[in-house]
PDB file of C-alpha atoms in Angstrom:
ATOM      1  CA  MET A   1     156.693  59.106  12.683  1.00 69.00           C
ATOM      2  CA  ASN A   2     157.848  59.346   9.098  1.00 84.00           C
ATOM      3  CA  ARG A   3     155.500  61.305   6.713  1.00 90.00           C
ATOM      4  CA  LEU A   4     155.663  59.431   3.438  1.00 95.00           C
ATOM      5  CA  ASP A   5     152.902  58.515   0.831  1.00 96.00           C
ATOM      6  CA  GLY A   6     150.897  55.572  -0.257  1.00 97.00           C
ATOM      7  CA  ASN A   7     153.858  54.253  -2.417  1.00 96.00           C
ATOM      8  CA  ALA A   8     155.523  53.282   0.903  1.00 94.00           C
ATOM      9  CA  ALA A   9     152.515  51.029   1.712  1.00 95.00           C
ATOM     10  CA  ALA A  10     152.460  49.260  -1.673  1.00 95.00           C
ATOM     11  CA  GLY A  11     154.665  46.335  -0.301  1.00 94.00           C
ATOM     12  CA  ALA A  12     152.617  45.604   2.806  1.00 91.00           C
ATOM     13  CA  LEU A  13     149.478  45.620   0.845  1.00 93.00           C
ATOM     14  CA  ALA A  14     151.003  43.454  -1.863  1.00 93.00           C
ATOM     15  CA  ASP A  15     151.600  40.938   0.782  1.00 89.00           C
ATOM     16  CA  LEU A  16     147.989  40.912   1.470  1.00 89.00           C
ATOM     17  CA  PHE A  17     146.414  41.168  -2.009  1.00 90.00           C
ATOM     18  CA  HIS A  18     149.278  39.838  -4.128  1.00 89.00           C
ATOM     19  CA  GLU A  19     148.843  42.934  -6.334  1.00 91.00           C
ATOM     20  CA  ASP A  20     150.366  46.308  -6.613  1.00 94.00           C
ATOM     21  CA  LEU A  21     147.628  48.713  -5.265  1.00 96.00           C
ATOM     22  CA  THR A  22     149.236  52.034  -5.892  1.00 97.00           C
ATOM     23  CA  THR A  23     146.992  52.883  -8.717  1.00 96.00           C
ATOM     24  CA  ALA A  24     143.774  51.634  -6.789  1.00 97.00           C
ATOM     25  CA  THR A  25     141.616  54.461  -6.095  1.00 97.00           C
ATOM     26  CA  GLY A  26     139.530  55.140  -2.864  1.00 97.00           C
ATOM     27  CA  ARG A  27     136.778  57.534  -1.831  1.00 97.00           C
ATOM     28  CA  CYS A  28     137.235  59.263   1.489  1.00 98.00           C
ATOM     29  CA  ALA A  29     134.351  58.965   3.918  1.00 97.00           C
ATOM     30  CA  GLY A  30     135.071  62.356   5.348  1.00 97.00           C
ATOM     31  CA  CYS A  31     135.273  64.810   2.250  1.00 98.00           C
ATOM     32  CA  GLY A  32     134.226  62.506  -0.643  1.00 97.00           C
ATOM     33  CA  ALA A  33     137.379  63.117  -2.480  1.00 96.00           C
ATOM     34  CA  THR A  34     138.952  60.226  -4.808  1.00 96.00           C
ATOM     35  CA  ALA A  35     142.713  59.604  -4.813  1.00 96.00           C
ATOM     36  CA  ALA A  36     144.989  56.812  -5.748  1.00 97.00           C
ATOM     37  CA  LEU A  37     146.746  54.883  -2.833  1.00 97.00           C
ATOM     38  CA  ALA A  38     149.989  56.465  -4.167  1.00 97.00           C
ATOM     39  CA  GLU A  39     148.473  59.857  -3.477  1.00 97.00           C
ATOM     40  CA  ALA A  40     147.463  59.309   0.126  1.00 97.00           C
ATOM     41  CA  ALA A  41     149.528  60.607   2.913  1.00 97.00           C
ATOM     42  CA  CYS A  42     151.249  57.576   4.684  1.00 97.00           C
ATOM     43  CA  TYR A  43     152.634  57.944   8.274  1.00 95.00           C
ATOM     44  CA  ALA A  44     154.993  54.908   8.710  1.00 91.00           C
ATOM     45  CA  SER A  45     156.375  53.556  11.925  1.00 87.00           C
ATOM     46  CA  ALA A  46     157.733  50.260  12.908  1.00 82.00           C
ATOM     47  CA  MET A  47     154.203  49.338  14.040  1.00 85.00           C
ATOM     48  CA  GLY A  48     152.775  49.825  10.481  1.00 90.00           C
ATOM     49  CA  ASP A  49     151.253  52.346   8.301  1.00 94.00           C
ATOM     50  CA  VAL A  50     148.418  54.946   8.794  1.00 97.00           C
ATOM     51  CA  LEU A  51     146.971  56.323   5.541  1.00 98.00           C
ATOM     52  CA  ARG A  52     145.229  59.530   5.476  1.00 98.00           C
ATOM     53  CA  CYS A  53     143.220  61.486   2.922  1.00 97.00           C
ATOM     54  CA  PRO A  54     145.471  63.904   1.038  1.00 95.00           C
ATOM     55  CA  PHE A  55     142.770  66.542   1.020  1.00 95.00           C
ATOM     56  CA  CYS A  56     140.983  66.393   4.546  1.00 97.00           C
ATOM     57  CA  ASP A  57     143.683  64.321   6.390  1.00 96.00           C
ATOM     58  CA  ARG A  58     141.031  61.678   7.706  1.00 97.00           C
ATOM     59  CA  VAL A  59     142.322  58.258   8.496  1.00 98.00           C
ATOM     60  CA  LEU A  60     141.576  56.010   5.480  1.00 98.00           C
ATOM     61  CA  ALA A  61     143.358  52.969   6.511  1.00 97.00           C
ATOM     62  CA  VAL A  62     145.621  51.363   9.019  1.00 97.00           C
ATOM     63  CA  VAL A  63     148.113  48.400   7.992  1.00 95.00           C
ATOM     64  CA  VAL A  64     149.890  46.675  10.912  1.00 92.00           C
ATOM     65  CA  ALA A  65     152.247  43.734  10.328  1.00 82.00           C
ATOM     66  CA  ALA A  66     153.065  41.755  13.541  1.00 79.00           C
ATOM     67  CA  GLU A  67     153.526  38.188  14.625  1.00 78.00           C
ATOM     68  CA  GLY A  68     153.373  36.767  11.150  1.00 77.00           C
ATOM     69  CA  ARG A  69     149.967  38.451  10.369  1.00 84.00           C
ATOM     70  CA  VAL A  70     149.294  41.610   8.464  1.00 84.00           C
ATOM     71  CA  ARG A  71     146.017  43.386   9.784  1.00 91.00           C
ATOM     72  CA  LEU A  72     144.150  45.950   7.604  1.00 94.00           C
ATOM     73  CA  SER A  73     141.391  48.099   8.783  1.00 95.00           C
ATOM     74  CA  LEU A  74     139.608  50.660   6.465  1.00 95.00           C
ATOM     75  CA  PRO A  75     137.807  53.157   8.825  1.00 96.00           C
ATOM     76  CA  GLY A  76     137.629  56.125   6.314  1.00 97.00           C
ATOM     77  CA  LEU A  77     136.968  54.717   2.939  1.00 96.00           C
ATOM     78  CA  THR A  78     133.537  54.420   1.345  1.00 94.00           C
ATOM     79  CA  GLY A  79     134.601  52.688  -1.850  1.00 91.00           C
ATOM     80  CA  VAL A  80     137.763  51.146  -3.591  1.00 93.00           C
ATOM     81  CA  ALA A  81     138.244  50.647  -7.184  1.00 95.00           C
ATOM     82  CA  LEU A  82     141.054  48.371  -8.464  1.00 89.00           C
ATOM     83  CA  ASP A  83     142.343  47.974 -11.938  1.00 80.00           C
ATOM     84  CA  ASP A  84     141.266  44.865 -13.857  1.00 75.00           C
TER      85      ASP A  84
ATOM     86  CA  MET B   1     151.475  42.355 -19.086  1.00 57.00           C
ATOM     87  CA  ARG B   2     152.713  44.166 -16.006  1.00 72.00           C
ATOM     88  CA  PRO B   3     155.275  42.450 -13.950  1.00 79.00           C
ATOM     89  CA  ARG B   4     153.701  41.220 -10.643  1.00 85.00           C
ATOM     90  CA  ALA B   5     155.154  41.911  -7.295  1.00 89.00           C
ATOM     91  CA  ALA B   6     156.597  38.944  -5.417  1.00 93.00           C
ATOM     92  CA  TRP B   7     159.360  38.151  -2.988  1.00 96.00           C
ATOM     93  CA  HIS B   8     162.824  37.417  -4.498  1.00 98.00           C
ATOM     94  CA  VAL B   9     166.506  36.717  -3.431  1.00 98.00           C
ATOM     95  CA  GLY B  10     168.981  39.178  -4.685  1.00 98.00           C
ATOM     96  CA  THR B  11     172.781  38.579  -4.720  1.00 98.00           C
ATOM     97  CA  LEU B  12     174.886  41.735  -4.616  1.00 98.00           C
ATOM     98  CA  VAL B  13     177.129  41.768  -7.607  1.00 98.00           C
ATOM     99  CA  GLU B  14     178.664  45.128  -7.228  1.00 98.00           C
ATOM    100  CA  SER B  15     178.754  48.041  -4.837  1.00 98.00           C
ATOM    101  CA  THR B  16     180.417  51.345  -5.901  1.00 98.00           C
ATOM    102  CA  ALA B  17     180.597  54.873  -4.419  1.00 98.00           C
ATOM    103  CA  GLU B  18     177.617  57.000  -6.041  1.00 98.00           C
ATOM    104  CA  THR B  19     178.159  60.115  -3.750  1.00 97.00           C
ATOM    105  CA  PRO B  20     180.050  60.630  -0.463  1.00 97.00           C
ATOM    106  CA  THR B  21     177.153  59.112   1.565  1.00 96.00           C
ATOM    107  CA  ALA B  22     175.618  56.837  -1.038  1.00 97.00           C
ATOM    108  CA  ARG B  23     176.358  53.587  -2.846  1.00 98.00           C
ATOM    109  CA  ARG B  24     175.227  52.185  -6.074  1.00 98.00           C
ATOM    110  CA  LEU B  25     174.166  48.587  -5.552  1.00 98.00           C
ATOM    111  CA  VAL B  26     173.809  46.040  -8.501  1.00 98.00           C
ATOM    112  CA  PHE B  27     171.835  42.900  -7.612  1.00 98.00           C
ATOM    113  CA  ASP B  28     171.506  39.756  -9.617  1.00 98.00           C
ATOM    114  CA  VAL B  29     167.981  38.537  -9.235  1.00 98.00           C
ATOM    115  CA  PRO B  30     167.409  35.291 -11.281  1.00 98.00           C
ATOM    116  CA  THR B  31     163.671  35.340 -10.456  1.00 98.00           C
ATOM    117  CA  TRP B  32     163.077  39.083 -11.196  1.00 98.00           C
ATOM    118  CA  PRO B  33     160.173  39.458 -13.739  1.00 97.00           C
ATOM    119  CA  GLY B  34     161.567  42.871 -15.130  1.00 97.00           C
ATOM    120  CA  ASN B  35     160.219  46.277 -14.013  1.00 97.00           C
ATOM    121  CA  GLU B  36     158.847  49.380 -15.425  1.00 97.00           C
ATOM    122  CA  ALA B  37     160.775  52.650 -15.246  1.00 98.00           C
ATOM    123  CA  GLY B  38     160.130  54.541 -12.037  1.00 98.00           C
ATOM    124  CA  SER B  39     158.953  51.541  -9.914  1.00 97.00           C
ATOM    125  CA  HIS B  40     160.373  50.635  -6.647  1.00 98.00           C
ATOM    126  CA  LEU B  41     160.972  47.504  -4.285  1.00 97.00           C
ATOM    127  CA  ASP B  42     161.257  46.810  -0.624  1.00 96.00           C
ATOM    128  CA  VAL B  43     164.498  45.479   0.883  1.00 97.00           C
ATOM    129  CA  ARG B  44     164.046  43.263   3.930  1.00 95.00           C
ATOM    130  CA  LEU B  45     166.722  42.518   6.320  1.00 95.00           C
ATOM    131  CA  THR B  46     166.369  39.794   9.038  1.00 93.00           C
ATOM    132  CA  ALA B  47     168.677  40.046  12.075  1.00 91.00           C
ATOM    133  CA  PRO B  48     169.857  36.764  13.649  1.00 91.00           C
ATOM    134  CA  ASP B  49     167.192  37.039  16.517  1.00 92.00           C
ATOM    135  CA  GLY B  50     164.551  37.186  13.703  1.00 88.00           C
ATOM    136  CA  TYR B  51     163.799  40.894  13.936  1.00 87.00           C
ATOM    137  CA  GLN B  52     162.974  42.178  10.498  1.00 88.00           C
ATOM    138  CA  ALA B  53     163.272  45.629   8.961  1.00 90.00           C
ATOM    139  CA  SER B  54     162.271  46.692   5.465  1.00 90.00           C
ATOM    140  CA  ARG B  55     162.502  49.907   3.418  1.00 93.00           C
ATOM    141  CA  SER B  56     161.402  51.075   0.017  1.00 95.00           C
ATOM    142  CA  TYR B  57     163.972  51.954  -2.682  1.00 97.00           C
ATOM    143  CA  SER B  58     163.492  53.220  -6.097  1.00 98.00           C
ATOM    144  CA  ILE B  59     164.851  51.174  -8.971  1.00 98.00           C
ATOM    145  CA  ALA B  60     167.351  52.891 -11.334  1.00 98.00           C
ATOM    146  CA  SER B  61     167.061  50.172 -13.879  1.00 98.00           C
ATOM    147  CA  SER B  62     164.041  49.081 -16.044  1.00 98.00           C
ATOM    148  CA  GLY B  63     163.163  46.631 -18.640  1.00 97.00           C
ATOM    149  CA  PRO B  64     163.059  42.731 -18.737  1.00 96.00           C
ATOM    150  CA  GLY B  65     166.593  42.107 -17.257  1.00 95.00           C
ATOM    151  CA  THR B  66     167.400  40.319 -13.943  1.00 97.00           C
ATOM    152  CA  ARG B  67     170.014  42.761 -12.799  1.00 98.00           C
ATOM    153  CA  VAL B  68     168.478  45.328 -10.525  1.00 98.00           C
ATOM    154  CA  VAL B  69     170.216  48.568  -9.727  1.00 98.00           C
ATOM    155  CA  LEU B  70     169.511  50.691  -6.744  1.00 98.00           C
ATOM    156  CA  ALA B  71     171.312  53.861  -5.436  1.00 98.00           C
ATOM    157  CA  VAL B  72     171.169  53.960  -1.627  1.00 97.00           C
ATOM    158  CA  ASP B  73     171.765  57.166   0.374  1.00 96.00           C
ATOM    159  CA  GLU B  74     172.657  56.500   4.056  1.00 96.00           C
ATOM    160  CA  VAL B  75     170.137  57.708   6.463  1.00 93.00           C
ATOM    161  CA  PRO B  76     172.406  58.180   9.626  1.00 91.00           C
ATOM    162  CA  GLY B  77     170.803  55.905  12.630  1.00 90.00           C
ATOM    163  CA  GLY B  78     168.576  54.242  10.040  1.00 91.00           C
ATOM    164  CA  GLU B  79     167.723  50.536  10.426  1.00 91.00           C
ATOM    165  CA  VAL B  80     168.487  49.450   6.800  1.00 95.00           C
ATOM    166  CA  SER B  81     170.454  52.013   4.670  1.00 96.00           C
ATOM    167  CA  PRO B  82     173.687  51.929   6.996  1.00 96.00           C
ATOM    168  CA  PHE B  83     173.779  48.229   6.520  1.00 96.00           C
ATOM    169  CA  LEU B  84     173.230  48.381   2.789  1.00 97.00           C
ATOM    170  CA  VAL B  85     175.845  51.243   2.412  1.00 97.00           C
ATOM    171  CA  HIS B  86     178.545  50.003   4.842  1.00 97.00           C
ATOM    172  CA  GLU B  87     178.198  46.190   5.367  1.00 96.00           C
ATOM    173  CA  LEU B  88     176.749  44.603   2.264  1.00 97.00           C
ATOM    174  CA  ARG B  89     179.526  42.871   0.294  1.00 97.00           C
ATOM    175  CA  ALA B  90     179.403  41.288  -3.142  1.00 97.00           C
ATOM    176  CA  GLY B  91     177.952  37.823  -2.793  1.00 98.00           C
ATOM    177  CA  ASP B  92     175.621  38.681   0.032  1.00 97.00           C
ATOM    178  CA  GLN B  93     172.021  38.020  -0.242  1.00 97.00           C
ATOM    179  CA  VAL B  94     169.057  40.203   0.574  1.00 97.00           C
ATOM    180  CA  GLU B  95     165.122  39.649   0.268  1.00 98.00           C
ATOM    181  CA  LEU B  96     163.514  41.983  -2.371  1.00 98.00           C
ATOM    182  CA  HIS B  97     159.778  42.671  -2.787  1.00 97.00           C
ATOM    183  CA  GLY B  98     158.869  43.976  -6.039  1.00 97.00           C
ATOM    184  CA  PRO B  99     158.339  45.544  -8.366  1.00 97.00           C
ATOM    185  CA  LEU B 100     155.898  47.857  -6.744  1.00 97.00           C
ATOM    186  CA  GLY B 101     154.411  51.180  -7.630  1.00 96.00           C
ATOM    187  CA  ALA B 102     152.809  51.130 -11.028  1.00 95.00           C
ATOM    188  CA  PHE B 103     151.340  54.642 -10.165  1.00 97.00           C
ATOM    189  CA  PHE B 104     154.814  56.224 -10.436  1.00 98.00           C
ATOM    190  CA  VAL B 105     156.095  54.908 -13.781  1.00 98.00           C
ATOM    191  CA  TRP B 106     156.546  56.143 -17.144  1.00 98.00           C
ATOM    192  CA  ARG B 107     155.827  53.933 -20.118  1.00 96.00           C
ATOM    193  CA  PRO B 108     157.248  54.629 -23.720  1.00 94.00           C
ATOM    194  CA  GLY B 109     154.211  55.454 -26.085  1.00 91.00           C
ATOM    195  CA  GLU B 110     151.557  55.595 -23.386  1.00 92.00           C
ATOM    196  CA  ASP B 111     150.903  59.506 -23.464  1.00 92.00           C
ATOM    197  CA  ASP B 112     152.493  62.123 -25.798  1.00 90.00           C
ATOM    198  CA  ARG B 113     152.121  65.009 -23.362  1.00 96.00           C
ATOM    199  CA  PRO B 114     155.566  66.528 -22.409  1.00 98.00           C
ATOM    200  CA  VAL B 115     156.941  65.105 -19.147  1.00 98.00           C
ATOM    201  CA  GLN B 116     158.550  67.325 -16.396  1.00 98.00           C
ATOM    202  CA  LEU B 117     160.735  65.569 -13.887  1.00 98.00           C
ATOM    203  CA  VAL B 118     161.689  67.249 -10.670  1.00 98.00           C
ATOM    204  CA  ALA B 119     164.165  65.484  -8.335  1.00 98.00           C
ATOM    205  CA  GLY B 120     165.793  66.451  -4.876  1.00 98.00           C
ATOM    206  CA  GLY B 121     168.932  64.584  -3.916  1.00 97.00           C
ATOM    207  CA  SER B 122     168.413  60.621  -4.324  1.00 96.00           C
ATOM    208  CA  GLY B 123     164.921  61.421  -5.525  1.00 98.00           C
ATOM    209  CA  VAL B 124     166.428  61.401  -8.946  1.00 98.00           C
ATOM    210  CA  VAL B 125     166.914  57.594  -9.060  1.00 98.00           C
ATOM    211  CA  PRO B 126     163.321  56.689 -10.534  1.00 98.00           C
ATOM    212  CA  LEU B 127     163.407  59.737 -12.736  1.00 98.00           C
ATOM    213  CA  TYR B 128     166.865  58.665 -13.921  1.00 98.00           C
ATOM    214  CA  ALA B 129     165.143  55.355 -14.876  1.00 98.00           C
ATOM    215  CA  MET B 130     162.577  57.071 -16.650  1.00 98.00           C
ATOM    216  CA  ALA B 131     164.927  59.451 -18.685  1.00 98.00           C
ATOM    217  CA  ALA B 132     167.000  56.257 -19.647  1.00 98.00           C
ATOM    218  CA  ALA B 133     163.892  54.330 -20.741  1.00 98.00           C
ATOM    219  CA  HIS B 134     162.756  57.366 -22.689  1.00 97.00           C
ATOM    220  CA  GLU B 135     166.226  57.491 -24.447  1.00 96.00           C
ATOM    221  CA  GLY B 136     166.387  53.664 -24.888  1.00 96.00           C
ATOM    222  CA  ALA B 137     162.880  53.552 -26.562  1.00 96.00           C
ATOM    223  CA  GLY B 138     163.813  56.494 -28.755  1.00 94.00           C
ATOM    224  CA  ASP B 139     160.525  58.058 -27.662  1.00 94.00           C
ATOM    225  CA  ALA B 140     159.681  61.398 -29.028  1.00 94.00           C
ATOM    226  CA  THR B 141     157.935  62.902 -25.948  1.00 95.00           C
ATOM    227  CA  PRO B 142     159.786  65.853 -24.710  1.00 97.00           C
ATOM    228  CA  PHE B 143     161.376  65.544 -21.225  1.00 98.00           C
ATOM    229  CA  ARG B 144     162.765  67.941 -18.931  1.00 98.00           C
ATOM    230  CA  LEU B 145     164.530  67.279 -15.643  1.00 98.00           C
ATOM    231  CA  LEU B 146     164.960  69.702 -12.880  1.00 98.00           C
ATOM    232  CA  TYR B 147     167.514  68.345 -10.347  1.00 98.00           C
ATOM    233  CA  SER B 148     168.175  69.944  -6.937  1.00 98.00           C
ATOM    234  CA  VAL B 149     171.407  68.869  -5.299  1.00 98.00           C
ATOM    235  CA  ARG B 150     173.434  70.475  -2.438  1.00 97.00           C
ATOM    236  CA  ARG B 151     176.834  70.384  -4.262  1.00 97.00           C
ATOM    237  CA  PRO B 152     177.946  69.056  -7.677  1.00 95.00           C
ATOM    238  CA  GLY B 153     179.424  65.935  -5.963  1.00 96.00           C
ATOM    239  CA  ASN B 154     176.063  65.069  -4.333  1.00 97.00           C
ATOM    240  CA  ALA B 155     174.430  64.453  -7.831  1.00 98.00           C
ATOM    241  CA  PHE B 156     173.360  60.694  -8.366  1.00 98.00           C
ATOM    242  CA  PHE B 157     173.979  59.366 -11.947  1.00 98.00           C
ATOM    243  CA  ALA B 158     175.842  62.516 -12.991  1.00 97.00           C
ATOM    244  CA  ALA B 159     177.720  61.025 -15.779  1.00 97.00           C
ATOM    245  CA  GLU B 160     174.744  58.896 -16.972  1.00 98.00           C
ATOM    246  CA  LEU B 161     172.652  62.011 -17.026  1.00 98.00           C
ATOM    247  CA  ALA B 162     175.118  64.046 -19.029  1.00 96.00           C
ATOM    248  CA  ASP B 163     175.381  61.184 -21.471  1.00 97.00           C
ATOM    249  CA  LEU B 164     171.624  61.041 -21.798  1.00 97.00           C
ATOM    250  CA  ALA B 165     171.224  64.646 -22.369  1.00 95.00           C
ATOM    251  CA  ALA B 166     173.930  64.567 -25.080  1.00 95.00           C
ATOM    252  CA  LEU B 167     172.193  61.682 -26.799  1.00 93.00           C
ATOM    253  CA  ALA B 168     168.723  62.966 -26.595  1.00 90.00           C
ATOM    254  CA  GLY B 169     169.380  66.260 -28.156  1.00 90.00           C
ATOM    255  CA  ASP B 170     166.340  68.497 -27.731  1.00 91.00           C
ATOM    256  CA  ARG B 171     164.140  65.605 -26.345  1.00 95.00           C
ATOM    257  CA  LEU B 172     165.653  66.005 -22.832  1.00 97.00           C
ATOM    258  CA  ALA B 173     166.808  69.069 -21.077  1.00 97.00           C
ATOM    259  CA  ILE B 174     168.393  69.052 -17.611  1.00 97.00           C
ATOM    260  CA  ASP B 175     168.267  71.985 -15.263  1.00 97.00           C
ATOM    261  CA  TRP B 176     170.344  72.058 -12.255  1.00 96.00           C
ATOM    262  CA  VAL B 177     169.669  73.768  -8.812  1.00 97.00           C
ATOM    263  CA  TYR B 178     172.554  73.824  -6.435  1.00 97.00           C
ATOM    264  CA  THR B 179     171.522  74.570  -2.867  1.00 97.00           C
ATOM    265  CA  ARG B 180     174.861  74.925  -0.978  1.00 97.00           C
ATOM    266  CA  ARG B 181     177.790  75.271  -3.676  1.00 96.00           C
ATOM    267  CA  ALA B 182     177.565  75.388  -7.418  1.00 96.00           C
ATOM    268  CA  PRO B 183     180.342  74.420  -9.857  1.00 94.00           C
ATOM    269  CA  ASP B 184     183.035  76.747 -10.683  1.00 92.00           C
ATOM    270  CA  GLY B 185     181.789  79.188 -13.315  1.00 92.00           C
ATOM    271  CA  TRP B 186     178.076  78.560 -12.635  1.00 91.00           C
ATOM    272  CA  PRO B 187     176.224  81.654 -13.667  1.00 87.00           C
ATOM    273  CA  GLY B 188     174.255  81.975 -10.756  1.00 84.00           C
ATOM    274  CA  VAL B 189     174.069  82.006  -6.742  1.00 88.00           C
ATOM    275  CA  PRO B 190     173.464  78.796  -4.938  1.00 95.00           C
ATOM    276  CA  GLY B 191     170.243  78.513  -3.212  1.00 95.00           C
ATOM    277  CA  ARG B 192     167.098  76.394  -2.486  1.00 96.00           C
ATOM    278  CA  LEU B 193     164.640  76.075  -5.164  1.00 97.00           C
ATOM    279  CA  THR B 194     161.853  78.644  -5.017  1.00 97.00           C
ATOM    280  CA  ARG B 195     158.591  78.956  -6.688  1.00 98.00           C
ATOM    281  CA  ASP B 196     159.918  81.607  -9.099  1.00 97.00           C
ATOM    282  CA  ARG B 197     162.798  79.320 -10.125  1.00 97.00           C
ATOM    283  CA  LEU B 198     160.406  76.487 -10.622  1.00 98.00           C
ATOM    284  CA  ALA B 199     158.241  78.648 -12.904  1.00 98.00           C
ATOM    285  CA  GLU B 200     161.272  79.659 -14.840  1.00 97.00           C
ATOM    286  CA  LEU B 201     162.636  76.120 -15.471  1.00 97.00           C
ATOM    287  CA  ALA B 202     159.485  73.800 -15.583  1.00 98.00           C
ATOM    288  CA  ILE B 203     157.371  73.125 -18.528  1.00 98.00           C
ATOM    289  CA  PRO B 204     154.514  75.542 -18.050  1.00 98.00           C
ATOM    290  CA  ALA B 205     151.058  74.424 -17.096  1.00 98.00           C
ATOM    291  CA  ALA B 206     149.651  75.775 -20.477  1.00 98.00           C
ATOM    292  CA  GLU B 207     151.471  72.911 -22.002  1.00 97.00           C
ATOM    293  CA  HIS B 208     149.724  70.286 -19.856  1.00 97.00           C
ATOM    294  CA  PRO B 209     152.815  68.246 -18.904  1.00 98.00           C
ATOM    295  CA  ARG B 210     152.700  65.242 -16.853  1.00 98.00           C
ATOM    296  CA  VAL B 211     154.957  65.911 -13.737  1.00 98.00           C
ATOM    297  CA  PHE B 212     156.775  63.444 -11.639  1.00 98.00           C
ATOM    298  CA  VAL B 213     158.218  64.713  -8.246  1.00 98.00           C
ATOM    299  CA  CYS B 214     160.497  62.595  -6.158  1.00 98.00           C
ATOM    300  CA  GLY B 215     162.722  63.529  -3.168  1.00 97.00           C
ATOM    301  CA  PRO B 216     162.548  64.215   0.554  1.00 96.00           C
ATOM    302  CA  THR B 217     158.900  64.931   1.925  1.00 96.00           C
ATOM    303  CA  PRO B 218     159.468  68.629   2.555  1.00 96.00           C
ATOM    304  CA  PHE B 219     160.730  69.111  -1.077  1.00 97.00           C
ATOM    305  CA  VAL B 220     158.122  67.147  -2.727  1.00 97.00           C
ATOM    306  CA  GLU B 221     155.384  68.855  -0.773  1.00 96.00           C
ATOM    307  CA  ALA B 222     156.833  72.390  -1.539  1.00 98.00           C
ATOM    308  CA  VAL B 223     157.319  71.537  -5.153  1.00 98.00           C
ATOM    309  CA  ALA B 224     153.793  69.915  -5.581  1.00 98.00           C
ATOM    310  CA  GLY B 225     152.162  72.905  -3.873  1.00 98.00           C
ATOM    311  CA  TRP B 226     154.006  75.433  -6.022  1.00 98.00           C
ATOM    312  CA  LEU B 227     153.149  73.601  -9.168  1.00 98.00           C
ATOM    313  CA  GLN B 228     149.369  73.733  -8.248  1.00 98.00           C
ATOM    314  CA  GLU B 229     149.691  77.416  -7.683  1.00 98.00           C
ATOM    315  CA  LEU B 230     151.353  77.796 -11.057  1.00 98.00           C
ATOM    316  CA  GLY B 231     148.244  76.033 -12.614  1.00 98.00           C
ATOM    317  CA  HIS B 232     149.083  72.265 -12.815  1.00 98.00           C
ATOM    318  CA  ALA B 233     146.250  70.054 -11.949  1.00 97.00           C
ATOM    319  CA  PHE B 234     146.529  67.873  -8.813  1.00 94.00           C
ATOM    320  CA  HIS B 235     146.231  64.555 -10.705  1.00 92.00           C
ATOM    321  CA  ASP B 236     148.735  65.616 -13.331  1.00 97.00           C
ATOM    322  CA  ILE B 237     151.418  65.845 -10.564  1.00 98.00           C
ATOM    323  CA  ARG B 238     152.679  62.372  -9.453  1.00 98.00           C
ATOM    324  CA  THR B 239     154.693  62.344  -6.336  1.00 98.00           C
ATOM    325  CA  GLU B 240     157.003  59.982  -4.370  1.00 97.00           C
ATOM    326  CA  ARG B 241     158.402  60.913  -0.901  1.00 96.00           C
ATOM    327  CA  PHE B 242     161.106  59.129   0.980  1.00 90.00           C
ATOM    328  CA  GLY B 243     160.757  61.119   4.141  1.00 81.00           C
ATOM    329  CA  GLY B 244     163.691  62.690   5.861  1.00 70.00           C
ATOM    330  CA  SER B 245     164.596  66.308   5.805  1.00 51.00           C
ATOM    331  CA  SER B 246     165.435  68.400   2.898  1.00 36.00           C
TER     332      SER B 246
END
C-alpha cells in the first residue's frame, strides 16, 4: 500500500462532492486535532483510499470506488468544515 | 473565482524527454478552466476491457490557458506512468480530472511572507509552477528553492529554473543538493539532504516563511520533521507526497 497524503484523495472526493476538498478541515474523533484533508495521511491502493489522522493515526475516512459507485465512510471525524 | 474540478479530454500535443526516465507532456484541453500554480490533476486510463487506473500528477503550468503541461517520471511496474512515458503519442487522448489541490497552491499577492520551496526529484514540478507564476506576476515576495536531485541530468525544468533565477534576481534563490553525483567543479561532496544542510539552506523559522515541500514520501516526511525541529510550525509547512522511495 502506497503512503501518500490527502491530496491524492482529492479526485475521488471531487467526484462525490463536485468540489476540491483539499482545504476542507476535519476534527479527529481520537485526539481532537484539526487538519486539512491535504494534511491527512492517505494509504492508497487499487481498492481505494484510507485517510488517517496525521497526529494519532486514527482512521478518519475511507473512500472506495467500485462498480460505478463511490462509497465514503467517516468513522473517525467529529466535524468537517468546508470553504464557502 | 477558483477554477472548478471537472473531467476533461486532453489531446497530447508534444512529448519530449525531460530526464533519462521522465517526459514532459503538453496537452491541449479545450475545456480546461485554467489552474492555480501548484495544483494537480488525475489522469485516468481505460483499458479495452474497461479496467480503469488513475494517478495524480502535478501541473507544471498555471494561469488561464488551455495548454496543460505535466512532467511524468516513470515508476517501473506502475499502471499509468509507463504508458504515459513510453506509449502516448501526439494526437492521443486521455481523461483528465482537475484542477485539484487548492491547499497546495501559491497565489500572487495573497501573503507577503517569504516562501521556501523544497523539492525532491520530480517533486519540483508544482514548485516550478509556483516559481514561474511568481516571476510572471512580478511578485515581490522572496522565494527560495532547495532542489535535491541524484545527478545534474536528473533535474526537471533545469533550463527554465536557471532562466527564472536570472530574471528574478534576488527575488528567487536556488540551492541544489546532489545526492549521487555533483556537476564538475561543484564545491562540495554529493550526499543526501540532512537536517544541518536544510538549516543552512532554508529560510530560517524566525522569518516565518510559508514552506511548500514536494517529493517522494520518505523525503517529504524527513524534511517536514526537520523543519518542525528547526522551529517551523506544522501548519506553515504544506506538503505533497507522491509515494515511492527516495
